[in-house]
Amino acid sequence: MISRVRNVVNSVMGGLAALPQPPERPQPDDLELKYPYCRPEFLQLSQDEIQVSADHVSRPIMVPREPNRLPWSAGYAEVINAGKSPRNEDQAATTQLSISRPARTPNRNTNKANNKGNNGNSGEDNLQQEAMAEETEEMDELHFTYFGVFDGHAGTGAAIMASRTLHYHIRDKMAEVSELLLPVTYEDQNHPGTGSNHGSGSGKPSSKVITKEHLIIGALERSFCEMDSQIERERLTFRITGGCTALVAVFVLGKLFLVNAGDSRAVLCRNGEAIPMSRDFTPESERQRLQYLAHLHPHLLYNEFTALEFPRRLHKTDLGKQTLYRDHTMTGWAPKTVTEDDLKFPLIFGEGKRCRVLATIGVTRGFGDHDLRVYDSHCLIKPFLTAAPEIQTYDMMEQRFGEDDFLIMASDGLWDVVANQDACNVVLDALTQFHPQDPNRYTSAAQELVMHARGTLQGKGWRRPAEDKPASGDDITAFIIPMYHYGNQHLSSPTLLSESEESSTREMETETEAEADPRPDSLDP
Amino acid sequence: MISRVRNVVNSVMGGLAALPQPPERPQPDDLELKYPYCRPEFLQLSQDEIQVSADHVSRPIMVPREPNRLPWSAGYAEVINAGKSPRNEDQAATTQLSISRPARTPNRNTNKANNKGNNGNSGEDNLQQEAMAEETEEMDELHFTYFGVFDGHAGTGAAIMASRTLHYHIRDKMAEVSELLLPVTYEDQNHPGTGSNHGSGSGKPSSKVITKEHLIIGALERSFCEMDSQIERERLTFRITGGCTALVAVFVLGKLFLVNAGDSRAVLCRNGEAIPMSRDFTPESERQRLQYLAHLHPHLLYNEFTALEFPRRLHKTDLGKQTLYRDHTMTGWAPKTVTEDDLKFPLIFGEGKRCRVLATIGVTRGFGDHDLRVYDSHCLIKPFLTAAPEIQTYDMMEQRFGEDDFLIMASDGLWDVVANQDACNVVLDALTQFHPQDPNRYTSAAQELVMHARGTLQGKGWRRPAEDKPASGDDITAFIIPMYHYGNQHLSSPTLLSESEESSTREMETETEAEADPRPDSLDP
């Protein structure tokens, strides 16, 4: 991501050192890097190749050397920006992991998840492990496949850390509810949350019905918050620069969970039609949430900003005149008389890609940025950001997918210049040139898609010659994930299919009768 | 609305007197009623008839004596509840109003809106006024047609007041932007909000594009807040009991604006298909907003409630055990260990129609309730409620409507027992029995619909014999608004049509170039 944060120091890695820091905190430059700069491990790039990939003039498109290192031979391609930051601040990860139930598996670590994933670094081991997993298939294991795109800003630290660790947080959070996820009778006495008949002493007790899907969503939500908390803690002992968005796809229990915190985007292409699978979170789309926070906690504006939005920046000459405005309750505009307070800089200002929170940041969800402040001010940005994702689910069992149905997950570098349907069309065109079983099929399509957005260097800048339009100067990252593998895998595996059926039909609870209200003045409706 | 507020004193009119009040406030019973109890004026009910309409055993369905008192001979029907409150706490209103531009109309009150509406109380005058309006049709007037449904709780005062005054607030808020709404060149110097080139001294100034639709939405939003503020102020000098939801339809500038604060619902039936035109606001649908507020302002819970949601009420015996929970960031559920704090009563508790905020109220948006407190506590409910509506717009010019296309606006008494499509089907069936020009057509359909939901009294209670299901014991109010009148009116009036075209295509501003960021560390993206 470029220009999301106004680069105080453009040599980004240590950029935040220029901002005022709380005195008790060690300066980031005093600390060791948590992780050295890298590209996704499944690309298998040498240090020399990493150097070459960062050429802002040639902007080479990087693809995996061995496409079947990725689950289902999914496609991947990336390209660096046109010079706005010295390094590619996007990151990506994919892996396959599993969790198991402690009580039924005495030979495994008790209540601990097993990592059977490749995370891109185990070469042919990946396929071996997949085979192993199939051999040991049993009711007490839950496998999931994970893809993540992380778009960094103001440094590469947060994105690298997220690409290295978020999937473990997801595994661990799922493992915490493994007894509920795996097909066993849920033991009420240890989990009053889904239990029943606990001595309330107030008549008929009851409990909400909570499905496995609810539990997966909860685990994904908690893992995003835990990822951000880890960065917050470890930035005190390591140098973890900047922040990043996060877009994650998890295939589990017969469903696809699209988890989004930021403005990367997932688009499903089914029967040639583009179906959005995530919503972009930007200062514009999140205006009312941010204004509501500022309304409730005005001290977060440090008396330097106004929570109201105006059609343009107001100035002293506007005092006493009429303007239009909108606050956190409004989507329309209404008139007001301009006061001194309205001359402060607006919390949300600018349009489209130039719209920023507190004049500083162009993205509102993700990880990191804990020390980011408004330039030349103590005003912290982080309270306005959130790691909490929005999650969309898609039932993979409801229909059969073909070999030309796929999921695109890409950073905003792609979507800034390519519409959803156009992206699908570019991929569909590329897919026709390969046999469905060719392991290079989806990687070549990813390469085509990234090339389509990057365009070619023509005199003054990068352009897309086919449409004669400006191309993307941002970092671009794209996965093309075939959809039929996961569906087929489930259809051929009765065990997994029955699990997935349970997840949508079997409820954790059967009691539905409403609890008699224990408050003294209760009235039946 | 029944059982939305747990009735401390079931003889509702003065019910709130039993709750703790701030000492400086006069007791409601000491004050005069703002308005006496009434039914909508277009029903033309005598005091005796009002008495009869309140019979909880026969539950007579009331319809307008003269259907053409309502705009477009729209249909209306209502019925009282089955005994849960002594009076019908629903209210309704409809009117046609206009605003004019002061500068161009010297013979009219300067900058003041004209009320040409009937609000149901001017008999044949209504049609005369409509005719007059057509004779004086000119560019400097803006006509709008208004329908409102208000579902009261814990008293009738707020709903009556809203039904009597909300349309004037809407007219006044629109009049405040009449210079922008009416087809004149906008004068930049008085309205910097939509102006341009005001001396910013910082390079290229610019302004957001604000359409007439934005301005109508802003006026509607502000009018809802103003309505609530009026109740807040006037409750100090008048007795204005309870609270109410508000669902409003405004036809103006070729568009339909559906404005909703509560759980009444608007459904458009077009070509026989039910299209939802509003979303219900309930403690369940607004859980995250309410939890977020409690998270940011925990003092609002008075140490008596917990902001977290659990699958059931927790008790001392659960301490130290695992439960599931969700907070304001979550839609899924995750595990936690039960602590003392978790034993407090949850901010949101119950399921479906029994779900309440702070164990007290089952609705989260609307007017009034300023003094409502948790039973036997100082904990105020109002901070969790909002008058801010959600607005959906529908372009009436994009398609032709037929005589069987209509809008249903009804209180939750209807929707609790009738699904959207079923309601449309009941109305469609009823419409077939009348000539399209019969003024009783839509009123008879409204009567059928309300009867369908009310059912018949059978031994133990009200049931719908056709489906052998329980009927609604709540107050039920329903408008059936034909859609073709407004469309036809516009299609036959070039003046109004051109206005409506402007509203969607002509922008208040033409400048779109982004402003150079005046902050010192600005970087171009």
mmCIF file with all atom_site columns, N, CA, C and O in Angstrom, chain B residues 31-49:
data_model
loop_
_atom_site.group_PDB
_atom_site.id
_atom_site.type_symbol
_atom_site.label_atom_id
_atom_site.label_alt_id
_atom_site.label_comp_id
_atom_site.label_asym_id
_atom_site.label_entity_id
_atom_site.label_seq_id
_atom_site.pdbx_PDB_ins_code
_atom_site.Cartn_x
_atom_site.Cartn_y
_atom_site.Cartn_z
_atom_site.occupancy
_atom_site.B_iso_or_equiv
_atom_site.pdbx_formal_charge
_atom_site.auth_seq_id
_atom_site.auth_comp_id
_atom_site.auth_asym_id
_atom_site.auth_atom_id
_atom_site.pdbx_PDB_model_num
ATOM 1  N N  . LEU B 1 31 ? -48.443 17.739 35.451 1.00 0.00 ? 31 LEU B N  1
ATOM 2  C CA . LEU B 1 31 ? -48.487 18.548 34.236 1.00 0.00 ? 31 LEU B CA 1
ATOM 3  C C  . LEU B 1 31 ? -49.737 18.249 33.420 1.00 0.00 ? 31 LEU B C  1
ATOM 4  O O  . LEU B 1 31 ? -50.323 17.180 33.519 1.00 0.00 ? 31 LEU B O  1
ATOM 5  N N  . GLU B 1 32 ? -50.089 19.216 32.594 1.00 0.00 ? 32 GLU B N  1
ATOM 6  C CA . GLU B 1 32 ? -51.191 18.988 31.662 1.00 0.00 ? 32 GLU B CA 1
ATOM 7  C C  . GLU B 1 32 ? -50.713 18.154 30.487 1.00 0.00 ? 32 GLU B C  1
ATOM 8  O O  . GLU B 1 32 ? -49.551 18.234 30.081 1.00 0.00 ? 32 GLU B O  1
ATOM 9  N N  . LEU B 1 33 ? -51.620 17.390 29.906 1.00 0.00 ? 33 LEU B N  1
ATOM 10 C CA . LEU B 1 33 ? -51.298 16.641 28.700 1.00 0.00 ? 33 LEU B CA 1
ATOM 11 C C  . LEU B 1 33 ? -50.957 17.615 27.569 1.00 0.00 ? 33 LEU B C  1
ATOM 12 O O  . LEU B 1 33 ? -51.602 18.644 27.415 1.00 0.00 ? 33 LEU B O  1
ATOM 13 N N  . LYS B 1 34 ? -49.944 17.282 26.791 1.00 0.00 ? 34 LYS B N  1
ATOM 14 C CA . LYS B 1 34 ? -49.642 18.089 25.602 1.00 0.00 ? 34 LYS B CA 1
ATOM 15 C C  . LYS B 1 34 ? -50.787 17.976 24.600 1.00 0.00 ? 34 LYS B C  1
ATOM 16 O O  . LYS B 1 34 ? -51.270 18.962 24.064 1.00 0.00 ? 34 LYS B O  1
ATOM 17 N N  . TYR B 1 35 ? -51.198 16.742 24.329 1.00 0.00 ? 35 TYR B N  1
ATOM 18 C CA . TYR B 1 35 ? -52.362 16.496 23.483 1.00 0.00 ? 35 TYR B CA 1
ATOM 19 C C  . TYR B 1 35 ? -53.261 15.483 24.190 1.00 0.00 ? 35 TYR B C  1
ATOM 20 O O  . TYR B 1 35 ? -52.746 14.538 24.776 1.00 0.00 ? 35 TYR B O  1
ATOM 21 N N  . PRO B 1 36 ? -54.574 15.647 24.115 1.00 0.00 ? 36 PRO B N  1
ATOM 22 C CA . PRO B 1 36 ? -55.445 14.596 24.643 1.00 0.00 ? 36 PRO B CA 1
ATOM 23 C C  . PRO B 1 36 ? -55.329 13.355 23.778 1.00 0.00 ? 36 PRO B C  1
ATOM 24 O O  . PRO B 1 36 ? -54.901 13.429 22.617 1.00 0.00 ? 36 PRO B O  1
ATOM 25 N N  . TYR B 1 37 ? -55.732 12.218 24.345 1.00 0.00 ? 37 TYR B N  1
ATOM 26 C CA . TYR B 1 37 ? -55.708 10.977 23.560 1.00 0.00 ? 37 TYR B CA 1
ATOM 27 C C  . TYR B 1 37 ? -56.607 11.120 22.335 1.00 0.00 ? 37 TYR B C  1
ATOM 28 O O  . TYR B 1 37 ? -57.696 11.693 22.401 1.00 0.00 ? 37 TYR B O  1
ATOM 29 N N  . CYS B 1 38 ? -56.168 10.602 21.223 1.00 0.00 ? 38 CYS B N  1
ATOM 30 C CA . CYS B 1 38 ? -56.945 10.718 19.986 1.00 0.00 ? 38 CYS B CA 1
ATOM 31 C C  . CYS B 1 38 ? -56.579 9.594  19.042 1.00 0.00 ? 38 CYS B C  1
ATOM 32 O O  . CYS B 1 38 ? -55.639 8.847  19.275 1.00 0.00 ? 38 CYS B O  1
ATOM 33 N N  . ARG B 1 39 ? -57.334 9.462  17.985 1.00 0.00 ? 39 ARG B N  1
ATOM 34 C CA . ARG B 1 39 ? -56.987 8.599  16.863 1.00 0.00 ? 39 ARG B CA 1
ATOM 35 C C  . ARG B 1 39 ? -56.675 9.508  15.674 1.00 0.00 ? 39 ARG B C  1
ATOM 36 O O  . ARG B 1 39 ? -56.982 10.706 15.713 1.00 0.00 ? 39 ARG B O  1
ATOM 37 N N  . PRO B 1 40 ? -56.051 8.957  14.625 1.00 0.00 ? 40 PRO B N  1
ATOM 38 C CA . PRO B 1 40 ? -55.687 9.802  13.480 1.00 0.00 ? 40 PRO B CA 1
ATOM 39 C C  . PRO B 1 40 ? -56.898 10.600 12.982 1.00 0.00 ? 40 PRO B C  1
ATOM 40 O O  . PRO B 1 40 ? -57.996 10.054 12.855 1.00 0.00 ? 40 PRO B O  1
ATOM 41 N N  . GLU B 1 41 ? -56.704 11.868 12.696 1.00 0.00 ? 41 GLU B N  1
ATOM 42 C CA . GLU B 1 41 ? -57.820 12.753 12.360 1.00 0.00 ? 41 GLU B CA 1
ATOM 43 C C  . GLU B 1 41 ? -58.554 12.331 11.103 1.00 0.00 ? 41 GLU B C  1
ATOM 44 O O  . GLU B 1 41 ? -59.764 12.523 10.992 1.00 0.00 ? 41 GLU B O  1
ATOM 45 N N  . PHE B 1 42 ? -57.818 11.716 10.141 1.00 0.00 ? 42 PHE B N  1
ATOM 46 C CA . PHE B 1 42 ? -58.502 11.323 8.898  1.00 0.00 ? 42 PHE B CA 1
ATOM 47 C C  . PHE B 1 42 ? -59.528 10.212 9.126  1.00 0.00 ? 42 PHE B C  1
ATOM 48 O O  . PHE B 1 42 ? -60.334 9.925  8.251  1.00 0.00 ? 42 PHE B O  1
ATOM 49 N N  . LEU B 1 43 ? -59.498 9.568  10.315 1.00 0.00 ? 43 LEU B N  1
ATOM 50 C CA . LEU B 1 43 ? -60.545 8.581  10.623 1.00 0.00 ? 43 LEU B CA 1
ATOM 51 C C  . LEU B 1 43 ? -61.864 9.260  10.991 1.00 0.00 ? 43 LEU B C  1
ATOM 52 O O  . LEU B 1 43 ? -62.916 8.619  10.965 1.00 0.00 ? 43 LEU B O  1
ATOM 53 N N  . GLN B 1 44 ? -61.788 10.532 11.400 1.00 0.00 ? 44 GLN B N  1
ATOM 54 C CA . GLN B 1 44 ? -62.991 11.306 11.750 1.00 0.00 ? 44 GLN B CA 1
ATOM 55 C C  . GLN B 1 44 ? -63.846 10.601 12.813 1.00 0.00 ? 44 GLN B C  1
ATOM 56 O O  . GLN B 1 44 ? -65.063 10.526 12.677 1.00 0.00 ? 44 GLN B O  1
ATOM 57 N N  . LEU B 1 45 ? -63.195 10.076 13.822 1.00 0.00 ? 45 LEU B N  1
ATOM 58 C CA . LEU B 1 45 ? -63.940 9.365  14.867 1.00 0.00 ? 45 LEU B CA 1
ATOM 59 C C  . LEU B 1 45 ? -64.480 10.342 15.910 1.00 0.00 ? 45 LEU B C  1
ATOM 60 O O  . LEU B 1 45 ? -63.784 11.270 16.324 1.00 0.00 ? 45 LEU B O  1
ATOM 61 N N  . SER B 1 46 ? -65.725 10.107 16.335 1.00 0.00 ? 46 SER B N  1
ATOM 62 C CA . SER B 1 46 ? -66.286 10.848 17.463 1.00 0.00 ? 46 SER B CA 1
ATOM 63 C C  . SER B 1 46 ? -65.707 10.258 18.762 1.00 0.00 ? 46 SER B C  1
ATOM 64 O O  . SER B 1 46 ? -65.085 9.186  18.749 1.00 0.00 ? 46 SER B O  1
ATOM 65 N N  . GLN B 1 47 ? -65.925 10.944 19.863 1.00 0.00 ? 47 GLN B N  1
ATOM 66 C CA . GLN B 1 47 ? -65.434 10.412 21.141 1.00 0.00 ? 47 GLN B CA 1
ATOM 67 C C  . GLN B 1 47 ? -66.055 9.051  21.431 1.00 0.00 ? 47 GLN B C  1
ATOM 68 O O  . GLN B 1 47 ? -65.385 8.148  21.942 1.00 0.00 ? 47 GLN B O  1
ATOM 69 N N  . ASP B 1 48 ? -67.333 8.897  21.096 1.00 0.00 ? 48 ASP B N  1
ATOM 70 C CA . ASP B 1 48 ? -67.981 7.598  21.307 1.00 0.00 ? 48 ASP B CA 1
ATOM 71 C C  . ASP B 1 48 ? -67.309 6.508  20.459 1.00 0.00 ? 48 ASP B C  1
ATOM 72 O O  . ASP B 1 48 ? -67.074 5.397  20.920 1.00 0.00 ? 48 ASP B O  1
ATOM 73 N N  . GLU B 1 49 ? -67.032 6.880  19.234 1.00 0.00 ? 49 GLU B N  1
ATOM 74 C CA . GLU B 1 49 ? -66.409 5.891  18.347 1.00 0.00 ? 49 GLU B CA 1
ATOM 75 C C  . GLU B 1 49 ? -64.999 5.524  18.827 1.00 0.00 ? 49 GLU B C  1
ATOM 76 O O  . GLU B 1 49 ? -64.568 4.379  18.704 1.00 0.00 ? 49 GLU B O  1
#
